[in-house]
mmCIF file of C-alpha atoms in Angstrom:
data_model
loop_
_atom_site.group_PDB
_atom_site.id
_atom_site.type_symbol
_atom_site.label_atom_id
_atom_site.label_comp_id
_atom_site.label_asym_id
_atom_site.label_seq_id
_atom_site.Cartn_x
_atom_site.Cartn_y
_atom_site.Cartn_z
ATOM 1 C CA HIS K 1 -19.480 -9.007 -1.970
ATOM 2 C CA ILE K 2 -20.449 -6.151 0.297
ATOM 3 C CA ALA K 3 -24.131 -5.406 0.722
ATOM 4 C CA ASP K 4 -25.541 -2.836 -1.759
ATOM 5 C CA GLY K 5 -22.186 -2.306 -3.447
ATOM 6 C CA LYS K 6 -20.585 -0.394 -0.590
ATOM 7 C CA HIS K 7 -17.002 -1.112 0.408
ATOM 8 C CA ASP K 8 -16.631 -0.606 4.136
ATOM 9 C CA GLU K 9 -12.870 -1.223 4.337
ATOM 10 C CA LEU K 10 -10.021 1.229 3.669
ATOM 11 C CA MET B 1 -14.344 -3.343 12.875
ATOM 12 C CA ASN B 2 -12.000 -5.896 14.475
ATOM 13 C CA ILE B 3 -8.583 -5.778 16.091
ATOM 14 C CA PHE B 4 -6.815 -7.144 13.004
ATOM 15 C CA ARG B 5 -8.214 -4.462 10.731
ATOM 16 C CA LEU B 6 -7.669 -1.694 13.305
ATOM 17 C CA VAL B 7 -4.031 -2.669 13.916
ATOM 18 C CA GLY B 8 -3.648 -3.114 10.156
ATOM 19 C CA ASP B 9 -4.925 0.400 9.432
ATOM 20 C CA LEU B 10 -2.698 1.850 12.168
ATOM 21 C CA SER B 11 0.298 -0.050 10.773
ATOM 22 C CA HIS B 12 -0.518 1.387 7.354
ATOM 23 C CA LEU B 13 -0.796 4.889 8.818
ATOM 24 C CA LEU B 14 2.495 4.390 10.684
ATOM 25 C CA ALA B 15 4.259 3.288 7.498
ATOM 26 C CA ILE B 16 3.072 6.334 5.565
ATOM 27 C CA PHE B 17 4.145 8.739 8.336
ATOM 28 C CA VAL B 18 7.483 7.014 8.943
ATOM 29 C CA LEU B 19 8.307 7.580 5.287
ATOM 30 C CA LEU B 20 6.954 11.125 5.228
ATOM 31 C CA LEU B 21 8.948 12.051 8.361
ATOM 32 C CA LYS B 22 12.106 10.360 7.039
ATOM 33 C CA ILE B 23 11.976 12.452 3.886
ATOM 34 C CA TRP B 24 10.985 15.638 5.740
ATOM 35 C CA LYS B 25 13.578 15.318 8.562
ATOM 36 C CA SER B 26 16.493 14.147 6.433
ATOM 37 C CA ARG B 27 15.365 16.444 3.583
ATOM 38 C CA SER B 28 16.263 13.574 1.305
ATOM 39 C CA CYS B 29 14.406 10.810 -0.520
ATOM 40 C CA ALA B 30 17.496 8.699 -1.215
ATOM 41 C CA GLY B 31 16.630 5.020 -1.420
ATOM 42 C CA VAL B 32 12.916 5.683 -1.799
ATOM 43 C CA SER B 33 11.102 4.792 -5.007
ATOM 44 C CA GLY B 34 9.077 7.752 -6.251
ATOM 45 C CA LYS B 35 7.340 5.432 -8.700
ATOM 46 C CA SER B 36 5.903 3.322 -5.891
ATOM 47 C CA GLN B 37 4.691 6.482 -4.186
ATOM 48 C CA ILE B 38 2.963 7.617 -7.390
ATOM 49 C CA LEU B 39 1.293 4.203 -7.608
ATOM 50 C CA PHE B 40 0.144 4.444 -3.970
ATOM 51 C CA ALA B 41 -1.309 7.906 -4.631
ATOM 52 C CA LEU B 42 -3.164 6.434 -7.627
ATOM 53 C CA VAL B 43 -4.356 3.526 -5.446
ATOM 54 C CA PHE B 44 -5.894 5.848 -2.849
ATOM 55 C CA ILE B 45 -7.376 8.323 -5.321
ATOM 56 C CA THR B 46 -9.100 5.605 -7.367
ATOM 57 C CA ARG B 47 -10.232 3.699 -4.262
ATOM 58 C CA TYR B 48 -11.611 6.642 -2.260
ATOM 59 C CA LEU B 49 -13.649 8.353 -4.958
ATOM 60 C CA ASP B 50 -16.670 7.328 -2.882
ATOM 61 C CA LEU B 51 -15.416 9.590 -0.072
ATOM 62 C CA PHE B 52 -18.335 11.985 -0.533
ATOM 63 C CA THR B 53 -20.984 9.598 -1.803
ATOM 64 C CA ASN B 54 -20.620 6.647 0.574
ATOM 65 C CA PHE B 55 -20.325 7.584 4.250
ATOM 66 C CA ILE B 56 -19.341 4.576 6.369
ATOM 67 C CA SER B 57 -18.075 6.222 9.592
ATOM 68 C CA VAL B 58 -16.074 9.211 10.782
ATOM 69 C CA TYR B 59 -13.066 6.914 11.192
ATOM 70 C CA ASN B 60 -13.409 5.630 7.602
ATOM 71 C CA SER B 61 -13.755 9.102 6.066
ATOM 72 C CA LEU B 62 -11.007 10.600 8.219
ATOM 73 C CA MET B 63 -8.524 7.835 7.354
ATOM 74 C CA LYS B 64 -9.328 8.169 3.641
ATOM 75 C CA VAL B 65 -8.545 11.883 3.750
ATOM 76 C CA ILE B 66 -5.336 11.288 5.737
ATOM 77 C CA PHE B 67 -4.134 8.537 3.378
ATOM 78 C CA ILE B 68 -4.740 10.609 0.262
ATOM 79 C CA ALA B 69 -3.244 13.802 1.718
ATOM 80 C CA SER B 70 -0.119 12.156 3.208
ATOM 81 C CA THR B 71 0.655 10.154 0.068
ATOM 82 C CA VAL B 72 0.197 13.173 -2.194
ATOM 83 C CA ALA B 73 2.430 15.127 0.201
ATOM 84 C CA THR B 74 5.093 12.397 -0.084
ATOM 85 C CA VAL B 75 4.969 12.534 -3.883
ATOM 86 C CA TYR B 76 5.217 16.345 -3.693
ATOM 87 C CA LEU B 77 8.287 16.165 -1.414
ATOM 88 C CA MET B 78 9.967 13.625 -3.673
ATOM 89 C CA TYR B 79 9.333 15.165 -7.062
ATOM 90 C CA ILE B 80 9.238 18.847 -6.248
ATOM 91 C CA LYS B 81 10.691 19.960 -2.917
ATOM 92 C CA PHE B 82 13.540 17.460 -2.572
ATOM 93 C CA LYS B 83 13.749 16.581 -6.251
ATOM 94 C CA ALA B 84 17.547 16.984 -6.199
ATOM 95 C CA THR B 85 17.839 14.010 -3.817
ATOM 96 C CA TYR B 86 15.587 11.738 -5.855
ATOM 97 C CA ASP B 87 17.605 8.762 -7.103
ATOM 98 C CA SER B 88 16.095 8.401 -10.587
ATOM 99 C CA ASN B 89 19.026 6.252 -11.772
ATOM 100 C CA HIS B 90 17.945 3.412 -9.495
ATOM 101 C CA ASP B 91 14.202 4.024 -9.642
ATOM 102 C CA THR B 92 13.789 2.602 -13.125
ATOM 103 C CA PHE B 93 10.890 0.138 -12.860
ATOM 104 C CA ARG B 94 8.556 0.557 -15.862
ATOM 105 C CA ILE B 95 5.283 1.250 -14.014
ATOM 106 C CA GLU B 96 3.326 1.160 -17.273
ATOM 107 C CA PHE B 97 4.002 -2.590 -17.185
ATOM 108 C CA LEU B 98 1.964 -2.614 -13.972
ATOM 109 C CA VAL B 99 -0.761 -0.047 -14.654
ATOM 110 C CA VAL B 100 -1.805 -1.316 -18.090
ATOM 111 C CA PRO B 101 -2.270 -5.046 -17.237
ATOM 112 C CA VAL B 102 -3.890 -4.140 -13.909
ATOM 113 C CA GLY B 103 -6.237 -1.764 -15.724
ATOM 114 C CA GLY B 104 -7.161 -4.466 -18.226
ATOM 115 C CA LEU B 105 -7.720 -7.050 -15.489
ATOM 116 C CA ALA B 106 -9.968 -4.642 -13.582
ATOM 117 C CA PHE B 107 -12.169 -4.423 -16.666
ATOM 118 C CA LEU B 108 -12.351 -8.202 -17.024
ATOM 119 C CA VAL B 109 -12.574 -9.388 -13.411
ATOM 120 C CA ASN B 110 -14.715 -7.272 -11.095
ATOM 121 C CA HIS B 111 -17.836 -7.490 -8.929
ATOM 122 C CA ASP B 112 -19.838 -4.912 -10.867
ATOM 123 C CA PHE B 113 -19.268 -3.367 -14.297
ATOM 124 C CA THR B 114 -19.768 0.216 -13.112
ATOM 125 C CA PRO B 115 -17.154 3.031 -13.198
ATOM 126 C CA LEU B 116 -16.761 3.267 -9.391
ATOM 127 C CA GLU B 117 -16.513 -0.506 -8.954
ATOM 128 C CA ILE B 118 -14.013 -0.915 -11.819
ATOM 129 C CA LEU B 119 -11.882 1.872 -10.322
ATOM 130 C CA TRP B 120 -12.102 0.214 -6.895
ATOM 131 C CA THR B 121 -11.032 -3.107 -8.460
ATOM 132 C CA PHE B 122 -8.204 -1.368 -10.349
ATOM 133 C CA SER B 123 -7.083 0.133 -7.040
ATOM 134 C CA ILE B 124 -7.123 -3.248 -5.267
ATOM 135 C CA TYR B 125 -5.117 -4.936 -8.039
ATOM 136 C CA LEU B 126 -2.684 -2.023 -8.330
ATOM 137 C CA GLU B 127 -2.018 -1.925 -4.605
ATOM 138 C CA SER B 128 -0.939 -5.568 -4.674
ATOM 139 C CA VAL B 129 1.969 -4.741 -7.035
ATOM 140 C CA ALA B 130 2.608 -1.071 -6.158
ATOM 141 C CA ILE B 131 5.593 -1.941 -3.944
ATOM 142 C CA LEU B 132 7.471 -3.640 -6.810
ATOM 143 C CA PRO B 133 9.348 -0.494 -7.943
ATOM 144 C CA GLN B 134 10.545 -0.010 -4.351
ATOM 145 C CA LEU B 135 11.661 -3.635 -3.939
ATOM 146 C CA PHE B 136 13.269 -3.477 -7.385
ATOM 147 C CA MET B 137 15.147 -0.300 -6.395
ATOM 148 C CA ILE B 138 16.448 -1.946 -3.199
ATOM 149 C CA SER B 139 17.611 -4.957 -5.220
ATOM 150 C CA LYS B 140 19.468 -2.567 -7.537
ATOM 151 C CA THR B 141 21.132 -0.519 -4.796
ATOM 152 C CA GLY B 142 21.716 -3.745 -2.823
ATOM 153 C CA GLU B 143 20.709 -2.188 0.487
ATOM 154 C CA ALA B 144 18.105 -0.037 2.255
ATOM 155 C CA GLU B 145 18.346 2.523 5.046
ATOM 156 C CA THR B 146 17.093 1.109 8.319
ATOM 157 C CA ILE B 147 14.221 3.620 8.438
ATOM 158 C CA THR B 148 13.158 2.553 4.929
ATOM 159 C CA SER B 149 13.111 -1.075 6.041
ATOM 160 C CA HIS B 150 10.905 -0.143 9.014
ATOM 161 C CA TYR B 151 8.602 1.601 6.529
ATOM 162 C CA LEU B 152 8.443 -1.541 4.398
ATOM 163 C CA PHE B 153 7.873 -3.781 7.427
ATOM 164 C CA ALA B 154 4.891 -1.692 8.605
ATOM 165 C CA LEU B 155 3.531 -1.456 5.073
ATOM 166 C CA GLY B 156 3.825 -5.201 4.449
ATOM 167 C CA SER B 157 2.353 -6.025 7.849
ATOM 168 C CA TYR B 158 -0.795 -3.977 7.220
ATOM 169 C CA ARG B 159 -2.063 -6.202 4.409
ATOM 170 C CA ALA B 160 -0.964 -9.368 6.254
ATOM 171 C CA LEU B 161 -3.169 -8.170 9.137
ATOM 172 C CA TYR B 162 -5.970 -7.566 6.662
ATOM 173 C CA LEU B 163 -5.751 -11.237 5.659
ATOM 174 C CA LEU B 164 -6.425 -12.094 9.322
ATOM 175 C CA ASN B 165 -9.251 -9.517 9.300
ATOM 176 C CA TRP B 166 -10.849 -11.305 6.322
ATOM 177 C CA ILE B 167 -10.600 -14.682 8.075
ATOM 178 C CA TYR B 168 -12.231 -13.117 11.156
ATOM 179 C CA ARG B 169 -14.994 -11.462 9.098
ATOM 180 C CA TYR B 170 -15.634 -14.664 7.135
ATOM 181 C CA TYR B 171 -16.280 -16.659 10.291
ATOM 182 C CA PHE B 172 -18.030 -14.014 12.387
ATOM 183 C CA GLU B 173 -19.814 -11.877 9.773
ATOM 184 C CA GLY B 174 -20.015 -14.129 6.732
ATOM 185 C CA TYR B 175 -18.181 -11.373 4.829
ATOM 186 C CA PHE B 176 -16.037 -12.494 1.904
ATOM 187 C CA ASP B 177 -14.557 -10.535 -0.996
ATOM 188 C CA LEU B 178 -12.554 -12.838 -3.285
ATOM 189 C CA ILE B 179 -10.936 -9.981 -5.252
ATOM 190 C CA ALA B 180 -9.609 -8.268 -2.132
ATOM 191 C CA VAL B 181 -8.449 -11.573 -0.599
ATOM 192 C CA VAL B 182 -6.589 -12.800 -3.709
ATOM 193 C CA ALA B 183 -4.926 -9.407 -4.273
ATOM 194 C CA GLY B 184 -4.094 -9.219 -0.563
ATOM 195 C CA CYS B 185 -2.396 -12.620 -0.710
ATOM 196 C CA VAL B 186 -0.330 -11.601 -3.762
ATOM 197 C CA GLN B 187 0.611 -8.331 -2.043
ATOM 198 C CA THR B 188 1.717 -10.051 1.168
ATOM 199 C CA ILE B 189 3.624 -12.782 -0.676
ATOM 200 C CA LEU B 190 5.685 -10.110 -2.475
ATOM 201 C CA TYR B 191 7.001 -8.999 0.929
ATOM 202 C CA CYS B 192 8.026 -12.486 2.086
ATOM 203 C CA ASP B 193 11.703 -12.316 1.184
ATOM 204 C CA PHE B 194 11.869 -8.790 2.608
ATOM 205 C CA PHE B 195 10.197 -9.997 5.841
ATOM 206 C CA TYR B 196 12.823 -12.748 6.057
ATOM 207 C CA LEU B 197 15.689 -10.273 5.614
ATOM 208 C CA TYR B 198 14.079 -7.803 8.020
ATOM 209 C CA ILE B 199 13.574 -10.364 10.790
ATOM 210 C CA THR B 200 17.003 -12.010 10.375
ATOM 211 C CA LYS B 201 18.933 -8.737 9.968
ATOM 212 C CA VAL B 202 17.270 -5.468 10.919
ATOM 213 C CA MET B 203 15.806 -6.906 14.131
ATOM 214 C CA TRP B 204 19.366 -7.760 15.211
ATOM 215 C CA GLY B 205 20.572 -4.233 14.575
ATOM 216 C CA LYS B 206 22.180 -5.025 11.256
ATOM 217 C CA LYS B 207 21.661 -2.976 8.114
ATOM 218 C CA LEU B 208 19.353 -4.469 5.511
ATOM 219 C CA SER B 209 21.596 -5.549 2.652
ATOM 220 C CA LEU B 210 20.634 -7.974 -0.078
ATOM 221 C CA PRO B 211 23.051 -10.777 -0.851
ATOM 222 C CA ALA B 212 25.023 -9.361 -3.765
#
């Protein structure tokens, strides 16, 4: 899962 | 960012604008499923709620705004401006049969039981089935306009490219998101028979018609 809950994809 | 994701995003953008221009230029939304477009608008709105709270890059924020605006514009054209050309008799897929189970699944299977994360998960699951009303409508009418099949090809290709992006990111960045990958596989698999028809027919200049 993305670091610190951030989604970096569209 | 990698080439697969960039080309995927551009393919997604192309699909959305091909559809928007088709409806705007021909002033008709014949053959297009308004229900799928409503689902796509819901997908973007629930996924991009972090637009103002989670800045990733100018590209990321700009694309989010463009995706939301263009999809809402498409829904507006279909249900308001060119409502008379909307083919409601063939656009009969019961989208509540998609939204309710997807909503329940998002509550049960997610990375984090927080409102934003559950909405993101709902959006990922919903996107994987959002094209079903459109594919169902084509199966009912038995054919699709060539421009609509180009739209579907670009739209289906975008998530297939994202699958390659996830393979790339797994090996080079150690990034892995099971929910997005599983939903992305389901979404791409749903396009398989369309891809087959598109490559065997539309690419050879024939009209896309389903075997009756």
